[in-house]
mmCIF file of C-alpha atoms in Angstrom:
data_model
loop_
_atom_site.group_PDB
_atom_site.id
_atom_site.type_symbol
_atom_site.label_atom_id
_atom_site.label_comp_id
_atom_site.label_asym_id
_atom_site.label_seq_id
_atom_site.Cartn_x
_atom_site.Cartn_y
_atom_site.Cartn_z
ATOM 1 C CA UNK A 1 -0.331 -13.929 22.596
ATOM 2 C CA UNK A 2 -1.207 -10.302 23.338
ATOM 3 C CA UNK A 3 0.128 -7.833 20.790
ATOM 4 C CA UNK A 4 0.372 -4.194 21.776
ATOM 5 C CA UNK A 5 1.030 -0.972 19.903
ATOM 6 C CA UNK A 6 4.739 -0.638 19.208
ATOM 7 C CA UNK A 7 5.378 -4.388 19.260
ATOM 8 C CA UNK A 8 7.084 -5.977 16.277
ATOM 9 C CA UNK A 9 4.484 -7.752 14.144
ATOM 10 C CA UNK A 10 5.341 -11.467 14.293
ATOM 11 C CA UNK A 11 6.783 -12.933 11.117
ATOM 12 C CA UNK A 12 5.242 -16.068 9.644
ATOM 13 C CA UNK A 13 5.362 -18.316 6.620
ATOM 14 C CA UNK A 14 2.010 -19.589 5.416
ATOM 15 C CA UNK A 15 0.132 -20.681 2.304
ATOM 16 C CA UNK A 16 -2.063 -18.118 0.544
ATOM 17 C CA UNK A 17 -4.105 -17.474 -2.570
ATOM 18 C CA UNK A 18 -0.859 -16.542 -4.374
ATOM 19 C CA UNK A 19 1.322 -19.321 -2.898
ATOM 20 C CA UNK A 20 3.634 -19.410 0.103
ATOM 21 C CA UNK A 21 4.200 -16.078 1.800
ATOM 22 C CA UNK A 22 6.921 -15.133 4.259
ATOM 23 C CA UNK A 23 5.244 -12.145 5.807
ATOM 24 C CA UNK A 24 8.113 -9.752 6.565
ATOM 25 C CA UNK A 25 9.762 -10.445 3.216
ATOM 26 C CA UNK A 26 6.450 -9.912 1.378
ATOM 27 C CA UNK A 27 5.813 -6.645 3.270
ATOM 28 C CA UNK A 28 9.190 -5.185 2.301
ATOM 29 C CA UNK A 29 9.377 -1.462 3.053
ATOM 30 C CA UNK A 30 5.620 -0.897 2.774
ATOM 31 C CA UNK A 31 2.966 -0.188 5.338
ATOM 32 C CA UNK A 32 0.636 -3.188 5.724
ATOM 33 C CA UNK A 33 -3.034 -3.668 6.552
ATOM 34 C CA UNK A 34 -3.392 -7.250 7.813
ATOM 35 C CA UNK A 35 -6.998 -8.211 8.459
ATOM 36 C CA UNK A 36 -8.825 -11.436 9.237
ATOM 37 C CA UNK A 37 -12.315 -12.535 8.283
ATOM 38 C CA UNK A 38 -14.357 -15.386 9.743
ATOM 39 C CA UNK A 39 -14.909 -17.513 6.624
ATOM 40 C CA UNK A 40 -14.935 -17.633 2.833
ATOM 41 C CA UNK A 41 -18.225 -17.463 0.930
ATOM 42 C CA UNK A 42 -19.867 -15.344 3.626
ATOM 43 C CA UNK A 43 -21.739 -12.102 2.883
ATOM 44 C CA UNK A 44 -20.073 -9.516 5.127
ATOM 45 C CA UNK A 45 -16.588 -10.742 4.236
ATOM 46 C CA UNK A 46 -17.383 -10.635 0.533
ATOM 47 C CA UNK A 47 -18.268 -6.935 0.787
ATOM 48 C CA UNK A 48 -15.190 -6.174 2.907
ATOM 49 C CA UNK A 49 -12.742 -7.769 0.507
ATOM 50 C CA UNK A 50 -14.474 -6.049 -2.388
ATOM 51 C CA UNK A 51 -14.060 -2.679 -0.672
ATOM 52 C CA UNK A 52 -10.390 -3.403 0.019
ATOM 53 C CA UNK A 53 -9.814 -4.296 -3.629
ATOM 54 C CA UNK A 54 -11.441 -1.050 -4.777
ATOM 55 C CA UNK A 55 -9.221 0.951 -2.410
ATOM 56 C CA UNK A 56 -6.002 -0.252 -4.055
ATOM 57 C CA UNK A 57 -5.274 3.166 -5.667
ATOM 58 C CA UNK A 58 -5.669 4.830 -2.258
ATOM 59 C CA UNK A 59 -3.444 2.221 -0.598
ATOM 60 C CA UNK A 60 -0.840 2.606 -3.351
ATOM 61 C CA UNK A 61 -0.703 6.396 -2.788
ATOM 62 C CA UNK A 62 0.129 5.729 0.857
ATOM 63 C CA UNK A 63 2.646 2.896 0.205
ATOM 64 C CA UNK A 64 0.273 0.369 1.799
ATOM 65 C CA UNK A 65 -0.143 -3.328 1.009
ATOM 66 C CA UNK A 66 -3.300 -5.207 2.044
ATOM 67 C CA UNK A 67 -3.336 -8.860 3.070
ATOM 68 C CA UNK A 68 -6.369 -10.788 4.300
ATOM 69 C CA UNK A 69 -6.597 -14.032 6.278
ATOM 70 C CA UNK A 70 -9.024 -16.770 7.221
ATOM 71 C CA UNK A 71 -8.723 -20.377 8.321
ATOM 72 C CA UNK A 72 -10.005 -21.691 4.976
ATOM 73 C CA UNK A 73 -7.572 -23.426 2.560
ATOM 74 C CA UNK A 74 -5.985 -21.711 -0.425
ATOM 75 C CA UNK A 75 -8.053 -23.484 -3.090
ATOM 76 C CA UNK A 76 -11.233 -22.262 -1.403
ATOM 77 C CA UNK A 77 -9.824 -18.715 -1.331
ATOM 78 C CA UNK A 78 -9.173 -18.889 -5.066
ATOM 79 C CA UNK A 79 -12.732 -20.025 -5.789
ATOM 80 C CA UNK A 80 -14.154 -17.335 -3.503
ATOM 81 C CA UNK A 81 -12.105 -14.581 -5.162
ATOM 82 C CA UNK A 82 -14.064 -15.265 -8.365
ATOM 83 C CA UNK A 83 -17.303 -14.571 -6.476
ATOM 84 C CA UNK A 84 -15.880 -11.405 -4.898
ATOM 85 C CA UNK A 85 -14.762 -10.061 -8.247
ATOM 86 C CA UNK A 86 -18.072 -10.843 -9.935
ATOM 87 C CA UNK A 87 -20.422 -9.574 -7.230
ATOM 88 C CA UNK A 88 -18.372 -6.542 -6.127
ATOM 89 C CA UNK A 89 -17.271 -5.520 -9.643
ATOM 90 C CA UNK A 90 -13.571 -5.312 -8.837
ATOM 91 C CA UNK A 91 -10.268 -7.197 -9.050
ATOM 92 C CA UNK A 92 -8.771 -8.695 -5.887
ATOM 93 C CA UNK A 93 -5.158 -7.618 -6.184
ATOM 94 C CA UNK A 94 -3.967 -8.723 -2.760
ATOM 95 C CA UNK A 95 -3.305 -12.142 -1.164
ATOM 96 C CA UNK A 96 -5.539 -14.029 1.252
ATOM 97 C CA UNK A 97 -3.586 -16.091 3.780
ATOM 98 C CA UNK A 98 -4.805 -19.677 4.074
ATOM 99 C CA UNK A 99 -4.367 -20.252 7.805
ATOM 100 C CA UNK A 100 -5.776 -23.765 7.852
ATOM 101 C CA UNK A 101 -3.654 -24.812 10.844
ATOM 102 C CA UNK A 102 -4.577 -21.571 12.692
ATOM 103 C CA UNK A 103 -0.927 -20.838 13.427
ATOM 104 C CA UNK A 104 -1.099 -17.202 12.293
ATOM 105 C CA UNK A 105 -4.508 -16.713 13.918
ATOM 106 C CA UNK A 106 -3.046 -17.915 17.208
ATOM 107 C CA UNK A 107 0.090 -15.790 16.788
ATOM 108 C CA UNK A 108 -2.037 -12.669 16.304
ATOM 109 C CA UNK A 109 -4.797 -13.635 18.787
ATOM 110 C CA UNK A 110 -7.462 -13.574 16.078
ATOM 111 C CA UNK A 111 -9.622 -16.364 17.499
ATOM 112 C CA UNK A 112 -11.830 -15.242 20.386
ATOM 113 C CA UNK A 113 -13.499 -18.348 21.870
ATOM 114 C CA UNK A 114 -16.585 -16.503 23.125
ATOM 115 C CA UNK A 115 -17.266 -15.524 19.497
ATOM 116 C CA UNK A 116 -16.153 -18.774 17.843
ATOM 117 C CA UNK A 117 -13.852 -21.605 18.839
ATOM 118 C CA UNK A 118 -12.547 -22.006 15.292
ATOM 119 C CA UNK A 119 -13.208 -18.938 13.096
ATOM 120 C CA UNK A 120 -11.318 -15.662 13.339
ATOM 121 C CA UNK A 121 -12.995 -12.445 14.430
ATOM 122 C CA UNK A 122 -12.558 -9.292 12.340
ATOM 123 C CA UNK A 123 -9.088 -8.307 13.559
ATOM 124 C CA UNK A 124 -7.169 -5.572 11.769
ATOM 125 C CA UNK A 125 -3.561 -4.477 12.187
ATOM 126 C CA UNK A 126 -1.788 -1.520 10.621
ATOM 127 C CA UNK A 127 1.945 -2.260 10.501
ATOM 128 C CA UNK A 128 4.601 0.268 9.505
ATOM 129 C CA UNK A 129 7.697 -0.321 7.313
ATOM 130 C CA UNK A 130 9.745 -1.084 10.451
ATOM 131 C CA UNK A 131 7.296 -3.944 11.120
ATOM 132 C CA UNK A 132 5.904 -2.175 14.198
ATOM 133 C CA UNK A 133 2.199 -2.484 15.028
ATOM 134 C CA UNK A 134 0.690 0.991 14.887
ATOM 135 C CA UNK A 135 -3.061 0.283 15.086
ATOM 136 C CA UNK A 136 -5.265 -2.603 16.172
ATOM 137 C CA UNK A 137 -9.036 -2.766 15.673
ATOM 138 C CA UNK A 138 -11.263 -5.743 16.451
ATOM 139 C CA UNK A 139 -14.816 -5.916 15.138
ATOM 140 C CA UNK A 140 -17.421 -8.573 15.949
ATOM 141 C CA UNK A 141 -18.289 -11.071 13.254
ATOM 142 C CA UNK A 142 -21.629 -9.417 12.513
ATOM 143 C CA UNK A 143 -20.209 -5.939 11.826
ATOM 144 C CA UNK A 144 -18.364 -4.957 8.661
ATOM 145 C CA UNK A 145 -15.354 -2.697 8.998
ATOM 146 C CA UNK A 146 -15.114 0.993 8.114
ATOM 147 C CA UNK A 147 -12.211 1.150 5.663
ATOM 148 C CA UNK A 148 -12.486 4.942 5.393
ATOM 149 C CA UNK A 149 -11.418 4.996 9.051
ATOM 150 C CA UNK A 150 -8.456 2.727 8.267
ATOM 151 C CA UNK A 151 -7.274 5.164 5.578
ATOM 152 C CA UNK A 152 -7.864 8.132 7.919
ATOM 153 C CA UNK A 153 -5.691 6.611 10.633
ATOM 154 C CA UNK A 154 -2.925 5.740 8.165
ATOM 155 C CA UNK A 155 -2.965 9.370 6.999
ATOM 156 C CA UNK A 156 -2.686 10.507 10.621
ATOM 157 C CA UNK A 157 0.129 8.071 11.424
ATOM 158 C CA UNK A 158 2.144 9.048 8.375
ATOM 159 C CA UNK A 159 1.637 12.753 9.093
ATOM 160 C CA UNK A 160 2.611 12.523 12.752
ATOM 161 C CA UNK A 161 5.653 10.393 11.873
ATOM 162 C CA UNK A 162 6.889 13.218 9.647
ATOM 163 C CA UNK A 163 5.953 16.247 11.743
ATOM 164 C CA UNK A 164 5.721 17.105 15.446
ATOM 165 C CA UNK A 165 1.941 17.279 15.559
ATOM 166 C CA UNK A 166 -1.061 15.342 16.848
ATOM 167 C CA UNK A 167 -4.479 15.024 15.200
ATOM 168 C CA UNK A 168 -7.777 16.015 16.852
ATOM 169 C CA UNK A 169 -10.912 13.914 16.971
ATOM 170 C CA UNK A 170 -12.537 13.292 13.568
ATOM 171 C CA UNK A 171 -9.450 14.777 11.865
ATOM 172 C CA UNK A 172 -9.212 14.307 8.110
ATOM 173 C CA UNK A 173 -6.328 15.045 5.771
ATOM 174 C CA UNK A 174 -6.112 18.833 5.329
ATOM 175 C CA UNK A 175 -7.713 19.772 8.668
ATOM 176 C CA UNK A 176 -5.932 21.726 11.396
ATOM 177 C CA UNK A 177 -3.642 19.738 13.683
ATOM 178 C CA UNK A 178 -2.528 20.090 17.302
ATOM 179 C CA UNK A 179 0.808 21.276 18.662
ATOM 180 C CA UNK A 180 1.828 18.721 21.334
ATOM 181 C CA UNK A 181 2.192 19.896 24.924
ATOM 182 C CA UNK A 182 5.836 18.800 24.856
ATOM 183 C CA UNK A 183 6.685 21.683 22.496
ATOM 184 C CA UNK A 184 7.072 24.827 24.640
ATOM 185 C CA UNK A 185 10.075 26.790 23.358
ATOM 186 C CA UNK A 186 8.798 29.889 21.451
ATOM 187 C CA UNK A 187 11.663 29.742 18.928
ATOM 188 C CA UNK A 188 11.008 26.078 18.224
ATOM 189 C CA UNK A 189 7.307 26.809 17.792
ATOM 190 C CA UNK A 190 8.069 29.531 15.223
ATOM 191 C CA UNK A 191 10.380 27.184 13.354
ATOM 192 C CA UNK A 192 8.123 24.122 13.368
ATOM 193 C CA UNK A 193 4.789 25.891 12.863
ATOM 194 C CA UNK A 194 5.478 28.833 10.522
ATOM 195 C CA UNK A 195 1.769 29.267 9.732
ATOM 196 C CA UNK A 196 1.095 30.241 13.348
ATOM 197 C CA UNK A 197 -1.540 28.806 15.667
ATOM 198 C CA UNK A 198 -4.720 29.526 17.580
ATOM 199 C CA UNK A 199 -4.959 28.701 21.292
ATOM 200 C CA UNK A 200 -8.500 28.689 22.714
ATOM 201 C CA UNK A 201 -6.795 27.293 25.828
ATOM 202 C CA UNK A 202 -3.073 27.226 26.710
ATOM 203 C CA UNK A 203 -3.089 23.435 26.351
ATOM 204 C CA UNK A 204 -5.052 23.450 23.066
ATOM 205 C CA UNK A 205 -3.020 24.937 20.217
ATOM 206 C CA UNK A 206 -4.314 24.430 16.689
ATOM 207 C CA UNK A 207 -2.174 25.012 13.611
ATOM 208 C CA UNK A 208 -2.702 24.390 9.882
ATOM 209 C CA UNK A 209 -1.609 20.959 8.722
ATOM 210 C CA UNK A 210 1.998 20.928 7.443
ATOM 211 C CA UNK A 211 2.473 20.152 3.781
ATOM 212 C CA UNK A 212 3.215 16.477 3.356
#
């Protein structure tokens, strides 16, 4: 199944490190970062889940829940969490889906046969409170993810959902933003962008970031 931006994230019910989870019900009205890892007790995955655990305060500020997934069973997840917490000096405060039958992996196209016929690649989905997919990133098994980038994109998505702006390349929270080309009426521009703007080109109008 090919999932595209704007699609509704498929619901599922599956076992996890905290028991059965019905995904949409568990997500509630939060944003969600759903990410898969190839296997438990592997080095790259251990660092990734440790980083995710340490980012909980940042996720909480943004109304984001994290949920991981691999095809290992729940009891193995629980044993592995002890290793993650000990080696990464953190507390894993999010569930790990135990997709032993690969039903969720298939639903979200997380198994890429040219990488592995059985293990999931490093897929990541950002899903908004309306259960719409807003970002997809797929990393190879050998490369750990950049979770600073995940937070940066969530900041951009939440900002552009609230204001009529776009974000330039390498944008970070607090940087100038872009006035979209669809906004042309001078009165509307004055209303929406009271701090004014600079226009090095007619199609490139930069304005201070609105207050969130």
